[in-house]
Structure formats: C-alpha cells, structure tokens
Coordinates of C-alpha atoms and ligand atoms in Angstrom, one line a residue:
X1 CA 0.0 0.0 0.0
X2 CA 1.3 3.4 -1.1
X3 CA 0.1 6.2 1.3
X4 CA 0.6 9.8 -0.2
X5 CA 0.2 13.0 2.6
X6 CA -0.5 16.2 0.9
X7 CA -0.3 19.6 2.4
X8 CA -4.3 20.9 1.6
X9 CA -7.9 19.7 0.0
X10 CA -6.2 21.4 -3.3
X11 CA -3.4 19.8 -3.1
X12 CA -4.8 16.5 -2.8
X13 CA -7.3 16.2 -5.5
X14 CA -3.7 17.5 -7.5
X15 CA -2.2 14.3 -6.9
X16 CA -5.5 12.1 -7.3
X17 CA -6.4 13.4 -10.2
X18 CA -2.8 12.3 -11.9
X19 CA -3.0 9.0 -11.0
X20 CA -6.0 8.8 -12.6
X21 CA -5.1 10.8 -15.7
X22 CA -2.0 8.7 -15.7
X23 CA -4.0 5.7 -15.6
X24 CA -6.1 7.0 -18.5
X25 CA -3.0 8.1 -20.6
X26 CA -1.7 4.4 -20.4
X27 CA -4.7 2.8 -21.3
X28 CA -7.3 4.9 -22.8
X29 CA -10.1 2.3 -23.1
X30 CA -9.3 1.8 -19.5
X31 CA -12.4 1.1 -16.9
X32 CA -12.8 3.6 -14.0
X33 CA -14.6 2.8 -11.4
X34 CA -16.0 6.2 -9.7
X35 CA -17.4 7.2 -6.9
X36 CA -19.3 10.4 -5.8
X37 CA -19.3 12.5 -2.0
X38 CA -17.9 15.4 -1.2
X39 CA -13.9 14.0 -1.1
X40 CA -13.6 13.7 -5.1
X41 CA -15.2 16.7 -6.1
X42 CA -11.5 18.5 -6.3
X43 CA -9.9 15.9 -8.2
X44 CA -12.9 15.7 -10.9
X45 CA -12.8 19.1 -11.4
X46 CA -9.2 19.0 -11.6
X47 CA -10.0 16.4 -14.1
X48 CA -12.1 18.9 -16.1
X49 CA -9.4 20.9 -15.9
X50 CA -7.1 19.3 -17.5
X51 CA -9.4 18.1 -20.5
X52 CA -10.2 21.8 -21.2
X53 CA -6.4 22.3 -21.9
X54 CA -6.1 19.3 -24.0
X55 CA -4.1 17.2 -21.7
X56 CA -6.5 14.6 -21.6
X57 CA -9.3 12.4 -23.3
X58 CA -11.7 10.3 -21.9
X59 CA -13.1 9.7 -25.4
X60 CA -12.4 5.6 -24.9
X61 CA -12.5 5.2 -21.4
X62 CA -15.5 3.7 -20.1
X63 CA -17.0 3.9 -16.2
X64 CA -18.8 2.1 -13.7
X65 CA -20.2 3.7 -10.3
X66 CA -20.1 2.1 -7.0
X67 CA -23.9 3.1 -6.2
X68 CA -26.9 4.7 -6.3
X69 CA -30.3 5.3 -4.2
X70 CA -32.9 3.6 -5.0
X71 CA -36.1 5.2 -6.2
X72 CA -34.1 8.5 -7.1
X73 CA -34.7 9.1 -10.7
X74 CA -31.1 9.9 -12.8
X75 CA -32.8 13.6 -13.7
X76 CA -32.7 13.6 -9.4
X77 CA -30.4 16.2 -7.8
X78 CA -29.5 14.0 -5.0
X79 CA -29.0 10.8 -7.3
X80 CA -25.7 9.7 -7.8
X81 CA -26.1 9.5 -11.8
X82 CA -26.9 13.5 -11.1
X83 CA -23.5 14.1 -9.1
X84 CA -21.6 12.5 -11.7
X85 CA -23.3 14.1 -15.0
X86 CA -22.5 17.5 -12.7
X87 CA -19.2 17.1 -11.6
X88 CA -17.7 15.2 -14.2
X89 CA -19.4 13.4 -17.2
X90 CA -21.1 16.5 -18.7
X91 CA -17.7 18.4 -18.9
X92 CA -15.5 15.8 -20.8
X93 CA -15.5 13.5 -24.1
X94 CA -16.8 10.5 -22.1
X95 CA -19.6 9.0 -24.2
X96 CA -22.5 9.0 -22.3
X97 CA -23.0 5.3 -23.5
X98 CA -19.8 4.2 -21.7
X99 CA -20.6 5.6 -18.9
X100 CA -22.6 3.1 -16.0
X101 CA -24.7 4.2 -12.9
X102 CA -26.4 1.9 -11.2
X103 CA -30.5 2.1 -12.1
X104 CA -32.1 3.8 -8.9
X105 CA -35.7 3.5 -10.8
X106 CA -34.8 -0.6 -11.5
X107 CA -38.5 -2.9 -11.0
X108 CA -36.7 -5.8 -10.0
X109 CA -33.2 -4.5 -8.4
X110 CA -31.8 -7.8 -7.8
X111 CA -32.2 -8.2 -11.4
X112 CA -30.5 -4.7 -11.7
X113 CA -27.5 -5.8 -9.3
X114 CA -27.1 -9.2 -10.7
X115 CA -26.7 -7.4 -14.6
X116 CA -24.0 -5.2 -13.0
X117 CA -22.1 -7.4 -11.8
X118 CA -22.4 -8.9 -15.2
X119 CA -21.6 -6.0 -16.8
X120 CA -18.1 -5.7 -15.0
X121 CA -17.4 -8.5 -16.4
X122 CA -18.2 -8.1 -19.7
X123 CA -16.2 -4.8 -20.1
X124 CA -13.0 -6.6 -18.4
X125 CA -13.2 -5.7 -14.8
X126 CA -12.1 -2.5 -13.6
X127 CA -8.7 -1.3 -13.8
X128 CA -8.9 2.0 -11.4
X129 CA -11.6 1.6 -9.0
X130 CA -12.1 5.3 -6.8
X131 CA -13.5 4.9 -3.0
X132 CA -13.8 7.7 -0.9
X133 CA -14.8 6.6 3.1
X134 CA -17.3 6.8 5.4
X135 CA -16.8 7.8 9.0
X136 CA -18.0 4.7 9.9
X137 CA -15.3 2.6 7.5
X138 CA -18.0 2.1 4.8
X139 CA -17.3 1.8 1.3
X140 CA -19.9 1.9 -1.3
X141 CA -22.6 1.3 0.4
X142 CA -21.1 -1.5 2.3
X143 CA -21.6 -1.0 6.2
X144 CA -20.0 -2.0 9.6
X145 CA -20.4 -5.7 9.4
X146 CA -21.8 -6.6 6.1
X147 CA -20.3 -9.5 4.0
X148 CA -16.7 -8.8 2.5
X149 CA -18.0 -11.9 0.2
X150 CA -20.9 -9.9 -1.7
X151 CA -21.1 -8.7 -4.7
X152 CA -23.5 -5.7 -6.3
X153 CA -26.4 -6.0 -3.9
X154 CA -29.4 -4.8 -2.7
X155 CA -28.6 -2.2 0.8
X156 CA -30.7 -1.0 3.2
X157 CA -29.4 1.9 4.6
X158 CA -28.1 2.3 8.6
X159 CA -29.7 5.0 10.8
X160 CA -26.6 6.3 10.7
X161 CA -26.2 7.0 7.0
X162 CA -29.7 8.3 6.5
X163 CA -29.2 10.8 9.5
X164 CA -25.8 11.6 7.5
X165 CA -27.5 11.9 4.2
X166 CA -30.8 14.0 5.6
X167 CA -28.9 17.9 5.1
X168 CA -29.3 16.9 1.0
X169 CA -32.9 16.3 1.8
X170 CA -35.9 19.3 2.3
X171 CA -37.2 16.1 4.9
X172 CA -36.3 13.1 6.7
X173 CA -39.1 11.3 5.1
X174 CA -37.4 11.6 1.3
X175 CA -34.6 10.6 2.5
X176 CA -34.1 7.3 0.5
X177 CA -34.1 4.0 2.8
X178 CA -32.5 1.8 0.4
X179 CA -29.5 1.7 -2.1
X180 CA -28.0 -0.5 -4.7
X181 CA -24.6 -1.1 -4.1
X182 CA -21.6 -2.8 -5.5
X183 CA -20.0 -4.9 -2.6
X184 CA -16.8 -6.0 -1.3
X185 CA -15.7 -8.5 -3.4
X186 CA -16.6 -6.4 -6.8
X187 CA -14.1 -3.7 -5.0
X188 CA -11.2 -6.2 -4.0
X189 CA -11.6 -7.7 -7.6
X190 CA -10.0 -4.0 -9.3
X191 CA -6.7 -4.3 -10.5
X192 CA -5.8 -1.1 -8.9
X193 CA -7.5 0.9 -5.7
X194 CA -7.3 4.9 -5.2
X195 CA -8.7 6.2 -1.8
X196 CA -8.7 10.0 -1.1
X197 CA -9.5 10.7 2.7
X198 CA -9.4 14.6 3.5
X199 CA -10.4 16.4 6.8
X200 CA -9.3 15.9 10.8
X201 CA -12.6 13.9 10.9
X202 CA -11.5 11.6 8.9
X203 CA -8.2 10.7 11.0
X204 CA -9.7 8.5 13.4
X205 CA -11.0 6.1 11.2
X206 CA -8.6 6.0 8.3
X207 CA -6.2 4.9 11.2
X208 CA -8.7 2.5 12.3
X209 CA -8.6 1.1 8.8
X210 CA -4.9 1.4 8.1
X211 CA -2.8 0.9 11.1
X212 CA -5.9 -1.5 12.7
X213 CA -6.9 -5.5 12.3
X214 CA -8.6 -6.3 9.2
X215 CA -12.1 -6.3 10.6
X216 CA -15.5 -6.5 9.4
X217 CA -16.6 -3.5 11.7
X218 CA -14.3 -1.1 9.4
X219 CA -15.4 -2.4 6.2
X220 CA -12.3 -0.4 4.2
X221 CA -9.9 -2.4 6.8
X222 CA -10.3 -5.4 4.0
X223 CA -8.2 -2.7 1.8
X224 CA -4.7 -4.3 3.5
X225 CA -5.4 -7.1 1.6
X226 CA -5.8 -5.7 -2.0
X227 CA -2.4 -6.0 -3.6
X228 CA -2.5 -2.6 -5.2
X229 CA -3.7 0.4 -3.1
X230 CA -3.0 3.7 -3.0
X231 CA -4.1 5.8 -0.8
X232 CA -4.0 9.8 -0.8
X233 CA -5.4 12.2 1.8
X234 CA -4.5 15.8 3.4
X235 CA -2.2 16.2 6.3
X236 CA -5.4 16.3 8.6
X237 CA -7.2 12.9 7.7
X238 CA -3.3 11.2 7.8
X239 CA -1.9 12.4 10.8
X240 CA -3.1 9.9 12.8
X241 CA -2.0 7.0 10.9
X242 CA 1.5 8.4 10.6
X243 CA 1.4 8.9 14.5
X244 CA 0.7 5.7 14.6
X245 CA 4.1 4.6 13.0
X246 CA 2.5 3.6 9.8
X247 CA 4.9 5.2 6.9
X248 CA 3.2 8.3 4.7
X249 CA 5.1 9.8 1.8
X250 CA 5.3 13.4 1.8
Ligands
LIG1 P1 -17.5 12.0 1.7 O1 -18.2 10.6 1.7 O2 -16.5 12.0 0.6 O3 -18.7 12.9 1.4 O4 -16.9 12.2 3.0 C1 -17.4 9.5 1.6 C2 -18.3 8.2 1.8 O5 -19.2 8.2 2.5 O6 -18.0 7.2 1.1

C-alpha cells in the first residue's frame, strides 16, 4: 500500500487526479470505477481541468459507479447518476453510452444488481476503481459488518447513513431508505484501488482502517489485503496513521 500525505484539499485532488489521468493516458479504453461524495469533487474538477487544456481524453474510457439510491430518478439532484453528470461526465468526451450508474428506478433490483455485476465482467473488470470513506469505515454502500463476500447488492441503509444523508434532503421522510450497491468482493476484484480521505474527521478512522486489524466493523480495513492500493489524503485525515508509525510519503 502506497500512502501519499499532501499539504491541503487542493493539493490532494492534484495528486488524485494524476494517478487517474496517468491511468487513462496508459490505457485509454481503461475502466474507472468512480465514486461520488464530497472527497472527489477537487480531483474531478481537476480532471475537467485538464481536458479543457487538451491534456487529456476520456473519449475511450468507459466507467462504472459504485452506487446509487434507490427510487431516485437519474434527472434527481441527490442521485448519484446526477452528481456525476454535474461534476464530471457532462464536462468531458466521455460518451455517455460508456458511462454506467447503477439504475435507482430498477423494477426488480436484484435483477439490476445481478446485470452489473455482469456488466463488470463483460467490459473486463475495472482497472482503477475510486473509494472515498465513510466515517464509519463504509465503502460503497457497504456498512459495519456486512459481507466482504458480496457482490452488487441490494442495501438497506443504517440510521446512521440516513441521519448523515438527511442535510441533502428538504425532509427526513425523502430521504431514500435503500440503495443498490456494488459490494466487497466487486471492490477487491479491481486491478488497482485509489482512496482519497481529507479532513481531521476523517483521521480517526482511516487509522482504524490502516494501522488497525482487518475487521468487518471497518469495512475499508479489507483494503490491506488488496495487492495494489493507494491511498492519498490531506495532512489532517493522515496524521493519525502516521502517528501511529504507519509510513506516509510526503
Ligand atoms: P465524503 O463521503 O467524501 O462525502 O466524506 C465518503 C463516503 O461516505 O464514502
């Protein structure tokens, strides 16, 4: 695991962005798996950025999300297909046909889950998969003490997470209950794993997941065991880890 400290927010989405921009420069039919939150908004932008100047194309690269709500229609502002039309697909040469969101208006979402994880396969498995972290642990949608064995599944949301989602919401009551969600073993099957943690309350826990037992309860603990992980976070969500002896690159 490569652990990269830098100085600010800015500075961090900086050094995300280029390993993803590297990662699309070496193989520009690559798969990206992508993630939404509040973490990578800096790096897609910086992303953007970078398109506009001609530095980068995204015209073969093709994407998958992690997740979605269900019942939250893609034209939805708090849908995940939203964020990432926003914040990234509708400002670069993606083609909107290579681009894949989970369905949050699916009939049958088991169906829905089960033709994702298809999908993955069919387009080769992902090569760069994105995570950002909960302050529980999660990842995805996957929650203190689920499965590390599932694949895309049906979730239903904790308290916790609904209380945490409720500020994007005019009510508790729209808040969705229930998410698709690709799982664990979709995650640990990526060739290659970028995390970006930023924040002071985010230190507790990414030391919990880094410097801590591999543990069900801290769902991105299972990350130790992924052969190729990077992870890159300001001098505030790191601090703790590197307190805690584990070695951070400046
Ligand atoms: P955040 O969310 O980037 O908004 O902190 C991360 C997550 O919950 O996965």
């Amino acid at each position: 695991m490569r652990i990269y400290q830098a100085e600010d927010y800015k500075a961090m989405s900086r050094r995300a962005a280029n390993i993803i921009s590297a990662q699309v420069i070496y193989k520009p039919n690559c798969v990206l798996g992508l993630a939404t939150g509040g973490t990578p908004v800096g790096l897609y932008q910086q992303l953007v950025d970078w398109y506009r100047k001609g530095d980068l194309s995204f015209a073969e690269t093709r994407s998958v999300n992690l997740d979605e709500y269900l019942g939250l229609s893609p034209h939805h502002e708090q849908s995940y297909r939203y964020f990432m039309q926003v914040n990234l697909f509708d400002h670069i040469d993606i083609k909107p046909e290579n681009t894949h969101v989970l369905d949050g208006l699916a009939k049958n979402p088991e169906a829905e889950c089960a033709a994702y994880n298809q999908l993955i396969r069919d387009l080769g498995g992902i090569d760069l998969q994105l995570l950002g972290m909960g302050h529980n642990g999660h990842i995805a949608f996957n929650e203190p003490g689920d499965d590390f064995g599932l694949e895309t599944h049906l979730v239903n949301l904790t308290e916790s997470t609904i209380n945490a989602n409720q500020r994007f919401f005019e009510s508790r009551d729209e808040v969705p209950r229930h998410a698709l969600s690709m799982g664990i073993k979709n995650i640990m099957n990526a060739r290659r794993i970028l995390m970006v943690v930023s924040g002071e309350e985010k230190a507790d826990i990414v030391c919990r997941a880094f410097a801590g037992p591999v543990t069900k309860e801290v769902p991105a603990s299972v990350l130790q065991l992924h052969p190729d992980v990077t992870l890159v976070g300001d001098r505030a969500a790191l601090h703790k880890l590197a307190e805690a002896g584990v070695p951070v690159c400046g």
